CSV table of C-alpha atoms and ligand atoms in Angstrom, one decimal:
chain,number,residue,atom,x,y,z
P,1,UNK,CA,-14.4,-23.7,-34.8
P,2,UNK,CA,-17.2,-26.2,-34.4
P,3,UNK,CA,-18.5,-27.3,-30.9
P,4,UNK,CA,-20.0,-30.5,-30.8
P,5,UNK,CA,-22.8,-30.2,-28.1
P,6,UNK,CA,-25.7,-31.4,-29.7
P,7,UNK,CA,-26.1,-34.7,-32.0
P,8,UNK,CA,-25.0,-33.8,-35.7
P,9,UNK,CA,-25.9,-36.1,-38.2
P,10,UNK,CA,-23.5,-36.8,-40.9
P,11,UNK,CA,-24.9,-34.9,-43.9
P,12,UNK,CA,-24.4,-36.3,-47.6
P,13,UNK,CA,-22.4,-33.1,-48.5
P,14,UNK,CA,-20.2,-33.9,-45.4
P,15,UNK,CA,-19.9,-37.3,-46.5
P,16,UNK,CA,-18.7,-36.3,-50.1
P,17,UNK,CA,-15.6,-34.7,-48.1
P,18,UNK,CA,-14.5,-37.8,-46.6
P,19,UNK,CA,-10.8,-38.6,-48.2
P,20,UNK,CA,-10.9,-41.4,-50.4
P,21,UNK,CA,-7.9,-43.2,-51.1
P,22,UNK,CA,-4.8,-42.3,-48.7
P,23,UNK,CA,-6.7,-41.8,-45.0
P,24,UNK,CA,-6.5,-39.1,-42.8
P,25,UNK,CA,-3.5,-39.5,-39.9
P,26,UNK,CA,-4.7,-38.5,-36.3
P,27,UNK,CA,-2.5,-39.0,-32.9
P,28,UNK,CA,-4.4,-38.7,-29.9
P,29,UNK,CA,-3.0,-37.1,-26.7
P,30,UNK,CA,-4.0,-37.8,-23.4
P,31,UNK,CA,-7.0,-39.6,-23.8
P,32,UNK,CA,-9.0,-41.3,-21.3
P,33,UNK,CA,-9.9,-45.1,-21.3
P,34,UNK,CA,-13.1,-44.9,-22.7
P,35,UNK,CA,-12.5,-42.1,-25.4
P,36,UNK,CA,-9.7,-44.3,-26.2
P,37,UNK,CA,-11.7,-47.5,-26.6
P,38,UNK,CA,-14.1,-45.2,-28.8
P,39,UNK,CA,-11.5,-43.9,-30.8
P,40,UNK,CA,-10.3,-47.5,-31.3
P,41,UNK,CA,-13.8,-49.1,-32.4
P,42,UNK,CA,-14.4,-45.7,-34.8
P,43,UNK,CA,-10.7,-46.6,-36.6
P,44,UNK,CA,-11.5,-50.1,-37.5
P,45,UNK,CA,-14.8,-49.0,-38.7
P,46,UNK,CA,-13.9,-46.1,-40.6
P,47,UNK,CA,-10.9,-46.6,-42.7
P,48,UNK,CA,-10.6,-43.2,-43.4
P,49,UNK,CA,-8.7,-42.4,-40.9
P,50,UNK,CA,-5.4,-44.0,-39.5
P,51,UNK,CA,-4.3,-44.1,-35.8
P,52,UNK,CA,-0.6,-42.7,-36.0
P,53,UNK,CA,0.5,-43.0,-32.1
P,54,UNK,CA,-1.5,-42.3,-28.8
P,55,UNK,CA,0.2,-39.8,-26.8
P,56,UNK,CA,-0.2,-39.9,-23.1
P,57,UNK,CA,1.4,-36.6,-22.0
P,58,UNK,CA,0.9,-33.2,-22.6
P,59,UNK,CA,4.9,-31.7,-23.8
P,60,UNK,CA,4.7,-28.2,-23.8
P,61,UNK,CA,8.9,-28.3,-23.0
P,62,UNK,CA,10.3,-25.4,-25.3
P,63,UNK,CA,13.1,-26.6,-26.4
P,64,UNK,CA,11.6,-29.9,-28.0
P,65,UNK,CA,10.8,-29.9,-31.8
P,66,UNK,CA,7.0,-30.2,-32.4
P,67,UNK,CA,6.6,-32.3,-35.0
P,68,UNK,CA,9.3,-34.9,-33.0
P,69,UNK,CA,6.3,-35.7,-30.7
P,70,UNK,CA,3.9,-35.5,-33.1
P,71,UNK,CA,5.3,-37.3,-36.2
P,72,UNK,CA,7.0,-35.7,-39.1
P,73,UNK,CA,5.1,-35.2,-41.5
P,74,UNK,CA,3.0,-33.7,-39.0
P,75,UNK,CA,-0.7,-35.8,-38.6
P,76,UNK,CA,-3.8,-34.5,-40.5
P,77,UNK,CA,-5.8,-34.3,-37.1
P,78,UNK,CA,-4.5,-34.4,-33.5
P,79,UNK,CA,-7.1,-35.2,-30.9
P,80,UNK,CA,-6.2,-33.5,-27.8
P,81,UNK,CA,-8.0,-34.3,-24.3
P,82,UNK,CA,-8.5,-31.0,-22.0
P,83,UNK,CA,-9.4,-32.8,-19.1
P,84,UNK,CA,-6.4,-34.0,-17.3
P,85,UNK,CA,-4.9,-30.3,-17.7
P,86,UNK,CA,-6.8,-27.7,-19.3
P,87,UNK,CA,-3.8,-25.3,-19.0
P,88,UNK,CA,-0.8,-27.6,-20.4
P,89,UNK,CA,-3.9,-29.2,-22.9
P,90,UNK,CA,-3.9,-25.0,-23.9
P,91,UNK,CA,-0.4,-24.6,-24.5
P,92,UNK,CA,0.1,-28.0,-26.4
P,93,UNK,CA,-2.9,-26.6,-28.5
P,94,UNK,CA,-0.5,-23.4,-29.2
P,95,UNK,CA,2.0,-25.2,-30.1
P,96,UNK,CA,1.1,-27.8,-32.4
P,97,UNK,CA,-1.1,-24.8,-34.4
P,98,UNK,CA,2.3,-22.5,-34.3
P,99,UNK,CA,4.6,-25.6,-35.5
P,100,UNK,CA,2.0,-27.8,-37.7
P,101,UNK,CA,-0.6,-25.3,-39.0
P,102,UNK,CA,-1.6,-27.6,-41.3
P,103,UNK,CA,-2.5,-29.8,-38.9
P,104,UNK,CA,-6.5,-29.7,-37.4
P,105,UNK,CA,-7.0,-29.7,-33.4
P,106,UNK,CA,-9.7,-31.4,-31.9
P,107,UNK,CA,-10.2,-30.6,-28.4
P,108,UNK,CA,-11.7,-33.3,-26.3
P,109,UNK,CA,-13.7,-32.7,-23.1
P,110,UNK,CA,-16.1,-33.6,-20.7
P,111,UNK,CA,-17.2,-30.2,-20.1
P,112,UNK,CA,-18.8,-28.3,-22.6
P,113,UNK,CA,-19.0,-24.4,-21.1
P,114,UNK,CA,-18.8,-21.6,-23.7
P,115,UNK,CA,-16.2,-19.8,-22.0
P,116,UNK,CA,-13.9,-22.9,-22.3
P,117,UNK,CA,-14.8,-23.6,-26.1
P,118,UNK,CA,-13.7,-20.4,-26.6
P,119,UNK,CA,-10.6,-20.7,-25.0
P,120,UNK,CA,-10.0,-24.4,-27.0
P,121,UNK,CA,-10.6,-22.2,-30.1
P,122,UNK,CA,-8.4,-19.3,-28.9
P,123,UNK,CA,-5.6,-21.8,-28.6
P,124,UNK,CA,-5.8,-23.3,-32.2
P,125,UNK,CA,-8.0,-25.5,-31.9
P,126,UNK,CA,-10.9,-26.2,-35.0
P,127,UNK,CA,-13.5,-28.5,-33.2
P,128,UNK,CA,-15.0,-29.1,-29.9
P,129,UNK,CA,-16.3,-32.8,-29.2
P,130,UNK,CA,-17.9,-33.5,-26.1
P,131,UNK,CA,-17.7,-36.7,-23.9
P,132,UNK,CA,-18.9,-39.3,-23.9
P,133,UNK,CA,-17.3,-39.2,-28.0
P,134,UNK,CA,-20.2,-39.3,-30.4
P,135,UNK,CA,-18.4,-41.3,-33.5
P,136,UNK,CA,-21.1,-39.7,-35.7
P,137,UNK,CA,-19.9,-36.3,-34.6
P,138,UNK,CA,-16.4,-37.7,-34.7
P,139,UNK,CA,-16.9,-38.6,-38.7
P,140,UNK,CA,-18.3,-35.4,-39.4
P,141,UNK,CA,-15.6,-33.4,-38.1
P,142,UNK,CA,-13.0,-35.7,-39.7
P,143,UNK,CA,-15.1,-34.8,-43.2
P,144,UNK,CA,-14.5,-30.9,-42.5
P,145,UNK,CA,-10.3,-31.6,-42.5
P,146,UNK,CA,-10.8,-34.5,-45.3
P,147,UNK,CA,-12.9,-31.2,-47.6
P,148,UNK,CA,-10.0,-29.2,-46.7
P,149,UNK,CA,-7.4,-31.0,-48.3
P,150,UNK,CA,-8.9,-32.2,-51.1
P,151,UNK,CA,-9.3,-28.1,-51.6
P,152,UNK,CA,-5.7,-27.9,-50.5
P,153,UNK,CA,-4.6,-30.8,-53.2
P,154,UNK,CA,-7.1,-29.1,-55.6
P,155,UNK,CA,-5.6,-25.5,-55.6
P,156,UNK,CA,-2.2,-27.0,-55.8
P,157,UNK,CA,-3.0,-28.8,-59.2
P,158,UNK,CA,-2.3,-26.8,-62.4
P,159,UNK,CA,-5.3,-25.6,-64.1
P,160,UNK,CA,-5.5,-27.2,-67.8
P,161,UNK,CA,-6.7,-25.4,-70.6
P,162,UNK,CA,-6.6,-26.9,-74.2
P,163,UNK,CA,-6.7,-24.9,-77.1
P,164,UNK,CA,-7.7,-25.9,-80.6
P,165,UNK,CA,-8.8,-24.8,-84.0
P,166,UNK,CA,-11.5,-25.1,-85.7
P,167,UNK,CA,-9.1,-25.2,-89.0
P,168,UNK,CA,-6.1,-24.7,-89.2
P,169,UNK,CA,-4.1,-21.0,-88.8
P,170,UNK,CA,-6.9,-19.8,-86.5
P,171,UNK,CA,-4.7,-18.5,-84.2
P,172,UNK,CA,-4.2,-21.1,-81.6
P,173,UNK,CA,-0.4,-21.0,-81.2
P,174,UNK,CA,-0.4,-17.0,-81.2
P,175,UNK,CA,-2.7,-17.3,-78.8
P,176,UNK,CA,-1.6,-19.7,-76.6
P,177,UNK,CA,2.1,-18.2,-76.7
P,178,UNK,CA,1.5,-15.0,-76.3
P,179,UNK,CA,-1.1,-15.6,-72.9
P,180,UNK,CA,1.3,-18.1,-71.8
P,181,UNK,CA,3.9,-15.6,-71.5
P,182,UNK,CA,2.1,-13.1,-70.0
P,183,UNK,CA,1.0,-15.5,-67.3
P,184,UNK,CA,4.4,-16.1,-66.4
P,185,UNK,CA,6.0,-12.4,-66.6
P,186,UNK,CA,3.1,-10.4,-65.7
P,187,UNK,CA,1.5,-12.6,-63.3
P,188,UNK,CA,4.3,-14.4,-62.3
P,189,UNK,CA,2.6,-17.7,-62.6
P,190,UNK,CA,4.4,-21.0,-62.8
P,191,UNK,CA,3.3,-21.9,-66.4
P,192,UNK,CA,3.7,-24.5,-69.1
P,193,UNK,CA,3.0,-24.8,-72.7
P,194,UNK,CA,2.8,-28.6,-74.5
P,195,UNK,CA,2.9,-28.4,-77.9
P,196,UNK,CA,1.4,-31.6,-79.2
P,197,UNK,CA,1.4,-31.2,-82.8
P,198,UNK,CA,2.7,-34.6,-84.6
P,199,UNK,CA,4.5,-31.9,-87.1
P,200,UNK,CA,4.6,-28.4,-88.5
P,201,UNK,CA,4.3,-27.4,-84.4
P,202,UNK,CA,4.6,-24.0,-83.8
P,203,UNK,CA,5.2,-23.2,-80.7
P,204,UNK,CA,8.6,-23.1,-80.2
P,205,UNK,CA,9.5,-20.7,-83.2
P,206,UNK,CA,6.7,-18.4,-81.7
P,207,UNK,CA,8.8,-18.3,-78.9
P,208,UNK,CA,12.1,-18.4,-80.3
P,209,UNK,CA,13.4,-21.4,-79.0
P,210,UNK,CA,14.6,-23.4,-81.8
P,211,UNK,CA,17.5,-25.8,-80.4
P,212,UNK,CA,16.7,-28.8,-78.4
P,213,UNK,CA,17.3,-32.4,-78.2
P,214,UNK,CA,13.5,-34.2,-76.9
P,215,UNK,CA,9.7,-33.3,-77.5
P,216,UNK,CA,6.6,-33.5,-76.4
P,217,UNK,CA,5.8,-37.2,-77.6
P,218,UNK,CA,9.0,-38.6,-75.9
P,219,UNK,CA,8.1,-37.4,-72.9
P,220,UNK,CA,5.1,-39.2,-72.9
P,221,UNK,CA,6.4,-42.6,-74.1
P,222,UNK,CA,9.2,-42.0,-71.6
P,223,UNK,CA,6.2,-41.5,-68.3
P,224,UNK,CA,6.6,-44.0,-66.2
P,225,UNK,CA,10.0,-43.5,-65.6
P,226,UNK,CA,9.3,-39.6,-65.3
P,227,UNK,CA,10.8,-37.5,-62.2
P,228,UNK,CA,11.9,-33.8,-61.7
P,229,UNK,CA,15.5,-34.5,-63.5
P,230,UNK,CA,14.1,-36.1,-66.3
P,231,UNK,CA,11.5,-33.3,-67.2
P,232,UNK,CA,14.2,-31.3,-67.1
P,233,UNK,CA,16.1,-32.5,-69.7
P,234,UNK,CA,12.5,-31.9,-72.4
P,235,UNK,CA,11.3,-28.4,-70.4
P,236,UNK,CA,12.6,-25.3,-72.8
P,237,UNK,CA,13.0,-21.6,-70.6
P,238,UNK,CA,11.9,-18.9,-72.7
P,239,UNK,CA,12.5,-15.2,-70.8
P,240,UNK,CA,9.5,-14.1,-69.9
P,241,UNK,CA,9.3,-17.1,-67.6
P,242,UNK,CA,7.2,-19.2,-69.8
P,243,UNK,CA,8.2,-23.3,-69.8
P,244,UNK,CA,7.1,-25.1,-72.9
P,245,UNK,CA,7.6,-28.1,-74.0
P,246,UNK,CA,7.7,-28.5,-78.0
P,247,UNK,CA,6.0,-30.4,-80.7
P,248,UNK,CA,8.8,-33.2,-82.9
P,249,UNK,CA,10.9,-30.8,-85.0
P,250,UNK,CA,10.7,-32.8,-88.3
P,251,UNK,CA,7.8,-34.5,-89.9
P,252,UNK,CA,7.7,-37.6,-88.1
P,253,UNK,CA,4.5,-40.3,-88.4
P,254,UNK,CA,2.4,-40.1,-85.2
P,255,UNK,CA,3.6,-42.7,-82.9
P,256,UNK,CA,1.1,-44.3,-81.7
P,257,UNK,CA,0.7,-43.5,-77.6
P,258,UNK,CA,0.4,-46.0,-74.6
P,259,UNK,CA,-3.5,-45.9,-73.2
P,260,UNK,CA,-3.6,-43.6,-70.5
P,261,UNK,CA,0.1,-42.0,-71.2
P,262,UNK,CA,-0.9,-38.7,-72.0
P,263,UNK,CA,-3.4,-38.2,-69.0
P,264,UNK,CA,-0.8,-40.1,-66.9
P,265,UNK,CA,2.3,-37.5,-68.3
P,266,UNK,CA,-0.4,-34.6,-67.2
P,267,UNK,CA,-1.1,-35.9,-64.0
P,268,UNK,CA,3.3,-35.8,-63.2
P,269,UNK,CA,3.3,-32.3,-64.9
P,270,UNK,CA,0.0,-30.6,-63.3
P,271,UNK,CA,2.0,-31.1,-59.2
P,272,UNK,CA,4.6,-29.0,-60.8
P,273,UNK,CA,2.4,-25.7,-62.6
P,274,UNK,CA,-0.2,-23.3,-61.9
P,275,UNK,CA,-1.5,-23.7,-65.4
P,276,UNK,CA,-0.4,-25.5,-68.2
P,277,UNK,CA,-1.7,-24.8,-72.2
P,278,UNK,CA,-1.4,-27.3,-74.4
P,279,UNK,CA,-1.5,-26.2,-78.1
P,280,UNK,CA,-3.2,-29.0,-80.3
P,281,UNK,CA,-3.5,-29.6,-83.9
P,282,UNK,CA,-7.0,-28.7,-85.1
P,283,UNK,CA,-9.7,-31.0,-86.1
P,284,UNK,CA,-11.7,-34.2,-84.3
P,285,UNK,CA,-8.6,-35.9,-82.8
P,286,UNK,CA,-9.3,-39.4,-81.1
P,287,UNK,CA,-6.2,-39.5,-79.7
P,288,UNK,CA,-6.2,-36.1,-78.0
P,289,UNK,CA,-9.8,-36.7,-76.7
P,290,UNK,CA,-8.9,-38.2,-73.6
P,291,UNK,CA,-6.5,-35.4,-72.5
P,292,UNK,CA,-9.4,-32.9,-73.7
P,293,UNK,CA,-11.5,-34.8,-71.2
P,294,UNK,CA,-9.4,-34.0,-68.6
P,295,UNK,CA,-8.7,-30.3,-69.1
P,296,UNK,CA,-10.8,-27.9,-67.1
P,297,UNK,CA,-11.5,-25.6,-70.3
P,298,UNK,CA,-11.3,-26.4,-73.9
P,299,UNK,CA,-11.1,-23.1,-75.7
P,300,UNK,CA,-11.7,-23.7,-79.7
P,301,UNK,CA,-10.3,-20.9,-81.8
P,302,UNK,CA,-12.2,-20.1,-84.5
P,303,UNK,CA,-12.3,-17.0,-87.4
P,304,UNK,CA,-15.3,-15.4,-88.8
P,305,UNK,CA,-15.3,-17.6,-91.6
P,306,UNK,CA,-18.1,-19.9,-92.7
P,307,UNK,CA,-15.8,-22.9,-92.9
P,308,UNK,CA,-14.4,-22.1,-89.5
P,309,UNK,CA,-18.0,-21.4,-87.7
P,310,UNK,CA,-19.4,-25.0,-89.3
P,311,UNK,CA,-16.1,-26.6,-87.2
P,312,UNK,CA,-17.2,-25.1,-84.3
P,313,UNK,CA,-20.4,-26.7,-84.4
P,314,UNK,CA,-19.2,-30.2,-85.5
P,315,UNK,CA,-16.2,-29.8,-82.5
P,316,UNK,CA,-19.1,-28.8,-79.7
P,317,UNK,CA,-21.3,-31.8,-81.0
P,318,UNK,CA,-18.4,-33.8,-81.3
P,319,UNK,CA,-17.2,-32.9,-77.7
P,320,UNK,CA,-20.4,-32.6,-76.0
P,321,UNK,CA,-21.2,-36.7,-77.5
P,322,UNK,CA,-18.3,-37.6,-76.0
P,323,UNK,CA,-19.3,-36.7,-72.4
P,324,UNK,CA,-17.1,-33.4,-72.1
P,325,UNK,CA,-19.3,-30.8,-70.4
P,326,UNK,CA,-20.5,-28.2,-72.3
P,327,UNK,CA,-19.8,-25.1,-69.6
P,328,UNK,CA,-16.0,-26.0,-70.5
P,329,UNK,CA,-16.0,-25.4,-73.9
P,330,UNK,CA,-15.2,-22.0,-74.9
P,331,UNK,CA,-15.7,-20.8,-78.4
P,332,UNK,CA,-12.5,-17.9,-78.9
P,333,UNK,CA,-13.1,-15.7,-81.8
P,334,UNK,CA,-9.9,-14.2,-83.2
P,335,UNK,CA,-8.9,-11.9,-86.0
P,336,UNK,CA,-12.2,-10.4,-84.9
P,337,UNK,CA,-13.1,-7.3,-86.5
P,338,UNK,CA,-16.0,-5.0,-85.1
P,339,UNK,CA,-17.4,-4.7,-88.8
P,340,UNK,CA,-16.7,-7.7,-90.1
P,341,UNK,CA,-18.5,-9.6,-93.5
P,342,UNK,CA,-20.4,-12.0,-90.6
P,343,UNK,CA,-21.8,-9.9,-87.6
P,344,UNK,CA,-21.3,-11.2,-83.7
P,345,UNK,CA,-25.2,-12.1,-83.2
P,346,UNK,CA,-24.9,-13.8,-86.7
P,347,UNK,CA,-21.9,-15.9,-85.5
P,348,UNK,CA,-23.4,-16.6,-82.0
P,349,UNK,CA,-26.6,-17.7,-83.9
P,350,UNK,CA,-24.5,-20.3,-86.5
P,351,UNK,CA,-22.7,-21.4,-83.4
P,352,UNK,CA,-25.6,-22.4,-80.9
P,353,UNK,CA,-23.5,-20.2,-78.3
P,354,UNK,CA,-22.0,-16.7,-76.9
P,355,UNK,CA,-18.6,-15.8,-77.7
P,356,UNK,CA,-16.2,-16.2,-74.8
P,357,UNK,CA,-13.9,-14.2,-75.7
P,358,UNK,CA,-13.0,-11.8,-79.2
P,359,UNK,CA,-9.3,-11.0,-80.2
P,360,UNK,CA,-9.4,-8.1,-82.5
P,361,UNK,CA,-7.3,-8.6,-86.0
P,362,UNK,CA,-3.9,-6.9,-86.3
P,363,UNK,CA,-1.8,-9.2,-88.7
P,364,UNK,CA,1.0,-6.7,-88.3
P,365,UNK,CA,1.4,-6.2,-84.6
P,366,UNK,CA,0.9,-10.2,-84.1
P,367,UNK,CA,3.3,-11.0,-86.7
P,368,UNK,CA,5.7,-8.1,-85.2
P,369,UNK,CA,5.8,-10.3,-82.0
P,370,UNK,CA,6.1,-13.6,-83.4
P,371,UNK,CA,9.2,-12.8,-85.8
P,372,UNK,CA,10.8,-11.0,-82.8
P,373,UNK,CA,10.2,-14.6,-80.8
P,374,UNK,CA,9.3,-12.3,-77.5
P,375,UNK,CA,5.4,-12.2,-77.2
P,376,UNK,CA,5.5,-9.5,-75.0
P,377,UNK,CA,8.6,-6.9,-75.9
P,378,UNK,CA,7.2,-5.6,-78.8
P,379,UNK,CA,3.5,-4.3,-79.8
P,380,UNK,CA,2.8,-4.0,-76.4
P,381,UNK,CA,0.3,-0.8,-76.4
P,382,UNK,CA,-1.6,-2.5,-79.3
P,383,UNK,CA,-5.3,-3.1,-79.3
P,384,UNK,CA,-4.6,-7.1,-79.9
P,385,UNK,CA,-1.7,-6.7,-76.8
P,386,UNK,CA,-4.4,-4.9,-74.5
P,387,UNK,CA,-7.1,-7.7,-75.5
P,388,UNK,CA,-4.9,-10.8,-74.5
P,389,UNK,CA,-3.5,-8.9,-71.2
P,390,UNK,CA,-7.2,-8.7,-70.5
P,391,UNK,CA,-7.6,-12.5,-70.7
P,392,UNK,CA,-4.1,-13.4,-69.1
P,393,UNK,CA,-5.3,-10.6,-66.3
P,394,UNK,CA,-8.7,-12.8,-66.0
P,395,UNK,CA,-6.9,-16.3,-65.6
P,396,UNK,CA,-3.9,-15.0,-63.8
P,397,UNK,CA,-5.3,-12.7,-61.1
P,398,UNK,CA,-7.5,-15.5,-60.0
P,399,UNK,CA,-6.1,-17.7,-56.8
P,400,UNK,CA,-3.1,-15.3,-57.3
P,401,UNK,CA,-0.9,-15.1,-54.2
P,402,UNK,CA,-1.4,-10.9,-53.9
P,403,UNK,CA,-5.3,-12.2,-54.3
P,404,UNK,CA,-4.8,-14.4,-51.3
P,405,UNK,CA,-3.2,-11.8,-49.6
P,406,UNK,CA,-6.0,-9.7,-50.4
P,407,UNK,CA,-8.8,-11.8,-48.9
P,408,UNK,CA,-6.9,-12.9,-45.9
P,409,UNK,CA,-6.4,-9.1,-44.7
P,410,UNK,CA,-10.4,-8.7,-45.6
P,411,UNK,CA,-11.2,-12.0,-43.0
P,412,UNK,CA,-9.0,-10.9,-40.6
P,413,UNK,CA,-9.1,-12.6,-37.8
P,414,UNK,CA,-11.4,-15.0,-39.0
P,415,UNK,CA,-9.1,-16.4,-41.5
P,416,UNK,CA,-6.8,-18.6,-40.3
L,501,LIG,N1,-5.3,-11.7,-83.7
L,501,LIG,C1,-4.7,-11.8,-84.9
L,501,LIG,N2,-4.7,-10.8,-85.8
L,501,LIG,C2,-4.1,-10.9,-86.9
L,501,LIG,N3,-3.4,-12.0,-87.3
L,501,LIG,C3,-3.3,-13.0,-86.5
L,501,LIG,C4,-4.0,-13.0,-85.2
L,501,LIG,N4,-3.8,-14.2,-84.6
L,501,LIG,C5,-3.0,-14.9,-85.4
L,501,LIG,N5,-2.7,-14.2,-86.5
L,501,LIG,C6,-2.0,-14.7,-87.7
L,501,LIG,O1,-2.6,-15.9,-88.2
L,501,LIG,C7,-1.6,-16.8,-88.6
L,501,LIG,C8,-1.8,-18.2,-88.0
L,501,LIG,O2,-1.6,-18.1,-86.6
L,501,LIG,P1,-1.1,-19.4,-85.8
L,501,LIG,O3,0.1,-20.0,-86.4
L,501,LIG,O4,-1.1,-18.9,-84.4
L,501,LIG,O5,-2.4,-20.3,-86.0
L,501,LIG,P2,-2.5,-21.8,-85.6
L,501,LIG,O6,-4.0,-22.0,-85.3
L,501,LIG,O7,-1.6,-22.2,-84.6
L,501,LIG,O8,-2.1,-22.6,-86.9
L,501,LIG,P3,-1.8,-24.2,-87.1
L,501,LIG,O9,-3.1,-24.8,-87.5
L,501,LIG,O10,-0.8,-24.2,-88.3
L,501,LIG,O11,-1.2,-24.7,-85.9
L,501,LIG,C9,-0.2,-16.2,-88.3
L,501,LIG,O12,0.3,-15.6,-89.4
L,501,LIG,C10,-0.6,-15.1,-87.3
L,501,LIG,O13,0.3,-14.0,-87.4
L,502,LIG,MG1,-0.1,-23.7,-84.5
């Protein structure tokens, strides 16, 4: 709850919150004529938010549906004058935060006494503007909701990781299959692999799942007439709750793609994940680059091998020259093996960076759960099993629903 008594600048932090693109939808209740005439000049001004409808009683009739008298979907902000009846203004406050939570209350008043702030707030309320309306205030309070649901939009995007090798048979698709399972089964996150090898992909076999009709590419020459049925007919199940969507079967030539169609396929798929992993051939791959670019990490698997480590240091140069940060690129080491021919500080040294993360080498218990095309039924007390449960428990736990459970009992009260 923020009350407004005292001039508040917009600040250029607040100001990166305000919503670009689709505006913010308010509905004023019960305002007076010159609020009213303010609200008016601040909407023209400010096109980031839209007037929905202008209220000019307080309902707090039972029996009425909420969001009937607000608007379905329910508006982003409602602004809601106390001053013709602080008591009905109270219980319309209740209401609208019971029935709409998602929608933010700003109280309106003349009057700006702590005890009735704190009744405003007590009633649902998330701001406190006092008359006459200070637009400046106004904007900066219209910033707070805007920051929100960007956050909300954010957290409701899958997180994109991209994994490639530094050469081939590093481990990428074990890796990627076997986290992407245990993502889904032990975390019970919605996930999605993408296989987008051209040919010899993986991914599928790893996981068993060897019949289907449509891959990965004609998905994304099929994008812009994508929706939830389509994806359907190209999204594999395997049992542990793992979605994937495979590389072509045969040896087809690349197909050349549509600029902007993978990123564009991503953009459909990421509303419907937590996290998706997309398993790519190794190498400097142009045409991958611009989905690279949009991932939030880029893990490159690599083997202590001197071939392998010099890959690693062309990728990162490669990568960083083409304007992808370098806190997102992760360099994986697997088959990692504590006395190995090339020591750890000897491989951080040829690579210019710390290991993220080490996968120990056991050919047999990997190759035990690949055959078996069930990452997770078999090997399952192995030192390679333990290791990628680690990683999965590292990327899974976070943002988890039990996690939000977690830190909303710790705010209490606060944390609505
Ligand atoms: N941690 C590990 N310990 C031992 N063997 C491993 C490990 N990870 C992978 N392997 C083995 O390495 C081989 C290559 O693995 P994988 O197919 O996952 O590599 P890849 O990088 O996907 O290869 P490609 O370049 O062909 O796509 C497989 O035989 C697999 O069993
Ligand atoms: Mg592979």
């Amino acid at each position: 709850m923020t009350a407004m008594t005292s001039k508040d600048p917009v600040k250029a932090t607040t100001r990166e919150s305000l919503p670009v693109g689709e505006p913010l939808s308010l509905v004023s209740i019960c305002l007076d004529t010159e609020t009213w005439g303010t609200l008016k000049l601040f909407t023209s001004s400010a096109p980031v938010v839209r007037l929905d409808r202008h209220l000019d009683q307080y309902r707090v009739d039972d029996h009425e549906s909420v969001l009937d008298w607000i608007g379905d979907p329910a508006p982003d902000i409602c602004l809601l004058d106390f001053d013709v009846d602080r008591r009905s203004a109270a219980l319309v406050a209740e209401r609208i935060h019971a029935d709409a939570p998602e929608t933010s209350i700003f109280a309106v008043s003349a009057q700006a006494q702590p005890d009735l702030i704190i009744q405003a707030m007590r009633s649902g309320c998330s701001e406190y503007l006092v008359k006459p309306l200070d637009t400046e205030q106004l904007l900066n309070a219209v910033a707070r909701v805007g920051g929100r649901r960007r956050e909300r939009k954010e957290q409701a995007r899958a997180q994109m990781m991209a994994f490639v090798g530094a050469k081939g048979g590093c481990g990428v698709t074990t890796l990627v299959t076997q986290l992407g399972a245990l993502l889904a089964q032990t975390y019970s996150r919605k996930t999605l692999i993408v296989d987008l090898h051209h040919d010899f992909g993986d991914a599928a076999l790893y996981l068993g799942l060897t019949k289907y009709r449509y891959h990965a590419y004609e998905l994304v020459e099929n994008t812009d007439r994508l929706d939830a049925e389509l994806l359907q007919s190209f999204v594999l199940h395997h049992g542990s709750g793992v979605d994937l969507i495979p590389a072509p079967p045969g040896t087809e030539p690349a197909r050349p793609l549509m600029a902007g169609a993978l990123v564009q396929t991503f953009e459909f798929l990421r509303l419907r994940y937590e996290f998706i992993l997309v398993d790519l051939p190794p190498g400097l791959n142009d045409e991958h680059l611009e989905l690279i670019r949009y991932c939030d990490q880029v893990n490159i698997v690599a083997i202590a091998e001197i071939s392998a480590l010099r890959n690693v240091v062309r990728q990162i140069d490669y990568f960083t020259k083409k304007d992808i940060p370098a806190d997102r690129l992760n360099v994986v080491l697997n088959r990692h093996q504590t006395r190995g021919i090339i020591s750890e500080p000897q491989i951080e040294k040829a690579i210019g960076q710390k290991v993220f993360w080490k996968v120990p080498n056991q050919y047999v218990q990997v190759l035990k759960s690949i055959s078996g095309g069930d990452p997770l039924s078999r090997a399952s007390n192995s030192e390679v099993a333990k290791n990628l449960q680690e990683w999965a428990g590292n990327i899974g736990r976070k943002g988890s629903p039990e996690e939000k459970k977690k830190s909303r009992g710790r705010l209490g009260l606060w944390g609505k």
